[in-house]
Short mmCIF file of N, CA and C in Angstrom, two decimals:
data_model
loop_
_atom_site.label_atom_id
_atom_site.label_comp_id
_atom_site.label_asym_id
_atom_site.label_seq_id
_atom_site.Cartn_x
_atom_site.Cartn_y
_atom_site.Cartn_z
N MET A 1 -38.38 23.10 27.57
CA MET A 1 -38.89 22.32 26.46
C MET A 1 -40.09 23.01 25.82
N LYS A 2 -40.96 23.55 26.66
CA LYS A 2 -42.15 24.23 26.16
C LYS A 2 -41.77 25.45 25.33
N HIS A 3 -40.73 26.16 25.74
CA HIS A 3 -40.28 27.35 25.02
C HIS A 3 -39.73 26.99 23.63
N ILE A 4 -39.04 25.87 23.54
CA ILE A 4 -38.50 25.44 22.25
C ILE A 4 -39.64 25.14 21.29
N PHE A 5 -40.68 24.48 21.78
CA PHE A 5 -41.84 24.17 20.95
C PHE A 5 -42.49 25.44 20.43
N VAL A 6 -42.68 26.42 21.28
CA VAL A 6 -43.29 27.69 20.88
C VAL A 6 -42.43 28.40 19.84
N ILE A 7 -41.13 28.38 20.04
CA ILE A 7 -40.22 29.02 19.07
C ILE A 7 -40.32 28.32 17.72
N LEU A 8 -40.35 26.99 17.72
CA LEU A 8 -40.46 26.25 16.46
C LEU A 8 -41.77 26.55 15.75
N VAL A 9 -42.86 26.61 16.49
CA VAL A 9 -44.17 26.92 15.89
C VAL A 9 -44.14 28.30 15.26
N LEU A 10 -43.60 29.27 15.96
CA LEU A 10 -43.52 30.63 15.42
C LEU A 10 -42.61 30.70 14.21
N LEU A 11 -41.51 29.97 14.24
CA LEU A 11 -40.59 29.95 13.10
C LEU A 11 -41.27 29.39 11.86
N PHE A 12 -41.95 28.26 12.00
CA PHE A 12 -42.63 27.66 10.86
C PHE A 12 -43.78 28.53 10.36
N ALA A 13 -44.46 29.21 11.25
CA ALA A 13 -45.55 30.11 10.84
C ALA A 13 -45.00 31.28 10.05
N ALA A 14 -43.84 31.77 10.41
CA ALA A 14 -43.24 32.91 9.71
C ALA A 14 -42.66 32.50 8.36
N VAL A 15 -42.10 31.30 8.27
CA VAL A 15 -41.47 30.84 7.04
C VAL A 15 -42.50 30.37 6.02
N GLY A 16 -43.55 29.70 6.44
CA GLY A 16 -44.54 29.11 5.55
C GLY A 16 -45.15 30.06 4.54
N PRO A 17 -45.76 31.17 4.96
CA PRO A 17 -46.40 32.05 4.00
C PRO A 17 -45.45 32.70 3.02
N ALA A 18 -44.19 32.86 3.37
CA ALA A 18 -43.23 33.50 2.48
C ALA A 18 -42.81 32.58 1.34
N GLN A 19 -43.04 31.28 1.49
CA GLN A 19 -42.58 30.34 0.49
C GLN A 19 -43.39 30.42 -0.80
N ALA A 20 -44.68 30.36 -0.71
CA ALA A 20 -45.49 30.39 -1.92
C ALA A 20 -46.90 30.86 -1.59
N ALA A 21 -47.41 31.80 -2.38
CA ALA A 21 -48.78 32.29 -2.24
C ALA A 21 -49.56 31.79 -3.45
N CYS A 22 -50.42 30.83 -3.23
CA CYS A 22 -51.13 30.21 -4.35
C CYS A 22 -52.34 31.05 -4.79
N LEU A 23 -52.61 31.00 -6.09
CA LEU A 23 -53.65 31.80 -6.71
C LEU A 23 -54.97 31.03 -6.78
N SER A 24 -56.04 31.78 -6.84
CA SER A 24 -57.35 31.16 -7.09
C SER A 24 -57.36 30.66 -8.53
N ASP A 25 -58.33 29.84 -8.86
CA ASP A 25 -58.42 29.32 -10.23
C ASP A 25 -58.58 30.45 -11.25
N ALA A 26 -59.41 31.43 -10.93
CA ALA A 26 -59.64 32.55 -11.85
C ALA A 26 -58.37 33.38 -12.04
N ALA A 27 -57.66 33.64 -10.95
CA ALA A 27 -56.41 34.42 -11.04
C ALA A 27 -55.35 33.63 -11.81
N ALA A 28 -55.30 32.32 -11.61
CA ALA A 28 -54.33 31.49 -12.32
C ALA A 28 -54.61 31.51 -13.82
N ARG A 29 -55.88 31.44 -14.21
CA ARG A 29 -56.23 31.50 -15.64
C ARG A 29 -55.78 32.81 -16.25
N LYS A 30 -55.94 33.93 -15.52
CA LYS A 30 -55.53 35.24 -16.03
C LYS A 30 -54.02 35.32 -16.20
N VAL A 31 -53.28 34.78 -15.25
CA VAL A 31 -51.81 34.81 -15.32
C VAL A 31 -51.33 33.98 -16.50
N VAL A 32 -51.92 32.81 -16.70
CA VAL A 32 -51.53 31.95 -17.83
C VAL A 32 -51.92 32.62 -19.14
N ALA A 33 -53.13 33.18 -19.22
CA ALA A 33 -53.60 33.84 -20.45
C ALA A 33 -52.73 35.04 -20.81
N SER A 34 -52.18 35.72 -19.81
CA SER A 34 -51.34 36.89 -20.08
C SER A 34 -49.91 36.50 -20.48
N GLY A 35 -49.58 35.21 -20.35
CA GLY A 35 -48.25 34.76 -20.71
C GLY A 35 -47.22 34.86 -19.59
N GLN A 36 -47.65 35.25 -18.40
CA GLN A 36 -46.72 35.36 -17.27
C GLN A 36 -46.31 33.99 -16.73
N ALA A 37 -47.12 32.98 -17.01
CA ALA A 37 -46.83 31.61 -16.58
C ALA A 37 -47.25 30.66 -17.68
N ALA A 38 -46.54 29.54 -17.77
CA ALA A 38 -46.89 28.51 -18.75
C ALA A 38 -48.13 27.76 -18.28
N SER A 39 -48.82 27.15 -19.21
CA SER A 39 -49.99 26.35 -18.85
C SER A 39 -49.54 25.06 -18.16
N LEU A 40 -50.43 24.49 -17.38
CA LEU A 40 -50.12 23.23 -16.71
C LEU A 40 -49.80 22.15 -17.74
N GLY A 41 -50.51 22.14 -18.83
CA GLY A 41 -50.26 21.14 -19.88
C GLY A 41 -48.85 21.18 -20.42
N SER A 42 -48.27 22.36 -20.47
CA SER A 42 -46.91 22.47 -21.02
C SER A 42 -45.82 22.07 -20.03
N VAL A 43 -46.16 21.96 -18.75
CA VAL A 43 -45.16 21.54 -17.77
C VAL A 43 -45.37 20.12 -17.26
N LYS A 44 -46.44 19.46 -17.69
CA LYS A 44 -46.74 18.10 -17.23
C LYS A 44 -45.61 17.12 -17.52
N GLY A 45 -44.93 17.30 -18.62
CA GLY A 45 -43.86 16.39 -19.00
C GLY A 45 -42.63 16.47 -18.10
N ARG A 46 -42.59 17.43 -17.22
CA ARG A 46 -41.43 17.59 -16.33
C ARG A 46 -41.50 16.70 -15.09
N VAL A 47 -42.65 16.06 -14.87
CA VAL A 47 -42.79 15.19 -13.71
C VAL A 47 -43.18 13.80 -14.16
N GLN A 48 -42.75 12.81 -13.39
CA GLN A 48 -43.13 11.43 -13.67
C GLN A 48 -44.29 11.06 -12.76
N GLY A 49 -45.30 10.48 -13.32
CA GLY A 49 -46.44 10.03 -12.54
C GLY A 49 -47.70 10.80 -12.90
N GLU A 50 -48.74 10.51 -12.14
CA GLU A 50 -50.05 11.10 -12.36
C GLU A 50 -50.23 12.32 -11.46
N ILE A 51 -50.56 13.47 -12.06
CA ILE A 51 -50.80 14.69 -11.28
C ILE A 51 -52.21 14.60 -10.69
N LEU A 52 -52.27 14.61 -9.37
CA LEU A 52 -53.55 14.52 -8.67
C LEU A 52 -54.12 15.90 -8.36
N LYS A 53 -53.24 16.85 -8.09
CA LYS A 53 -53.66 18.21 -7.73
C LYS A 53 -52.59 19.17 -8.20
N ALA A 54 -53.02 20.35 -8.67
CA ALA A 54 -52.07 21.36 -9.13
C ALA A 54 -52.54 22.74 -8.70
N GLN A 55 -51.60 23.54 -8.23
CA GLN A 55 -51.89 24.93 -7.87
C GLN A 55 -50.80 25.80 -8.46
N LEU A 56 -51.19 26.93 -9.04
CA LEU A 56 -50.24 27.92 -9.52
C LEU A 56 -49.99 28.90 -8.38
N CYS A 57 -48.73 29.10 -8.06
CA CYS A 57 -48.38 29.92 -6.90
C CYS A 57 -47.29 30.92 -7.26
N GLN A 58 -47.27 32.05 -6.55
CA GLN A 58 -46.19 33.03 -6.68
C GLN A 58 -45.11 32.63 -5.71
N GLN A 59 -43.86 32.66 -6.21
CA GLN A 59 -42.74 32.32 -5.34
C GLN A 59 -41.48 32.99 -5.89
N GLY A 60 -40.81 33.74 -5.05
CA GLY A 60 -39.54 34.34 -5.42
C GLY A 60 -39.61 35.26 -6.62
N GLY A 61 -40.68 36.01 -6.76
CA GLY A 61 -40.82 36.93 -7.87
C GLY A 61 -41.30 36.29 -9.17
N GLY A 62 -41.59 35.01 -9.16
CA GLY A 62 -42.08 34.32 -10.35
C GLY A 62 -43.22 33.39 -9.99
N TYR A 63 -43.52 32.47 -10.87
CA TYR A 63 -44.62 31.53 -10.65
C TYR A 63 -44.11 30.10 -10.69
N VAL A 64 -44.72 29.27 -9.86
CA VAL A 64 -44.41 27.84 -9.84
C VAL A 64 -45.73 27.07 -9.74
N TYR A 65 -45.69 25.82 -10.17
CA TYR A 65 -46.80 24.91 -9.93
C TYR A 65 -46.42 24.03 -8.75
N VAL A 66 -47.30 23.94 -7.78
CA VAL A 66 -47.14 23.01 -6.67
C VAL A 66 -48.07 21.84 -6.98
N LEU A 67 -47.47 20.68 -7.20
CA LEU A 67 -48.20 19.52 -7.69
C LEU A 67 -48.19 18.38 -6.68
N SER A 68 -49.31 17.70 -6.55
CA SER A 68 -49.37 16.43 -5.83
C SER A 68 -49.31 15.36 -6.90
N VAL A 69 -48.28 14.52 -6.85
CA VAL A 69 -48.03 13.55 -7.91
C VAL A 69 -48.01 12.14 -7.33
N LYS A 70 -48.75 11.24 -7.99
CA LYS A 70 -48.75 9.83 -7.60
C LYS A 70 -47.85 9.08 -8.57
N ASN A 71 -46.85 8.41 -8.01
CA ASN A 71 -45.92 7.66 -8.83
C ASN A 71 -45.58 6.36 -8.10
N GLY A 72 -45.98 5.25 -8.68
CA GLY A 72 -45.69 3.97 -8.06
C GLY A 72 -46.37 3.75 -6.72
N GLY A 73 -47.58 4.28 -6.55
CA GLY A 73 -48.30 4.11 -5.31
C GLY A 73 -47.94 5.11 -4.23
N LYS A 74 -46.98 5.96 -4.50
CA LYS A 74 -46.53 6.97 -3.52
C LYS A 74 -46.95 8.35 -4.01
N VAL A 75 -47.50 9.16 -3.12
CA VAL A 75 -47.90 10.53 -3.46
C VAL A 75 -46.88 11.48 -2.85
N THR A 76 -46.34 12.37 -3.71
CA THR A 76 -45.37 13.36 -3.26
C THR A 76 -45.79 14.75 -3.73
N THR A 77 -45.24 15.77 -3.11
CA THR A 77 -45.46 17.14 -3.52
C THR A 77 -44.23 17.58 -4.29
N VAL A 78 -44.46 18.10 -5.49
CA VAL A 78 -43.38 18.54 -6.36
C VAL A 78 -43.62 20.00 -6.75
N THR A 79 -42.59 20.81 -6.75
CA THR A 79 -42.68 22.19 -7.20
C THR A 79 -41.93 22.33 -8.52
N VAL A 80 -42.63 22.87 -9.52
CA VAL A 80 -42.07 23.00 -10.87
C VAL A 80 -42.21 24.44 -11.33
N SER A 81 -41.17 24.98 -11.94
CA SER A 81 -41.23 26.34 -12.46
C SER A 81 -42.32 26.45 -13.52
N ALA A 82 -43.02 27.56 -13.51
CA ALA A 82 -44.09 27.80 -14.50
C ALA A 82 -43.59 28.67 -15.65
N ARG A 83 -42.31 28.65 -15.91
CA ARG A 83 -41.74 29.40 -17.04
C ARG A 83 -41.78 28.59 -18.29
#
């Protein structure tokens, strides 16, 4: 049982960083200013609810916004393309 737990921890540690590498605020502004990613304002209409937190991240050779969204009292994490 202990070995299974260790394997699962290692698996999640290996998979997590490969999913999305989020940018600092300054780096995100540069990427948006260069036209490589859309502004947050232009993608807000793609989600329902109030955006509580937003991060621009690199994923799969492109950019995505990872958003914490409150909708109907429930907070969820939503990933939206930044194209």
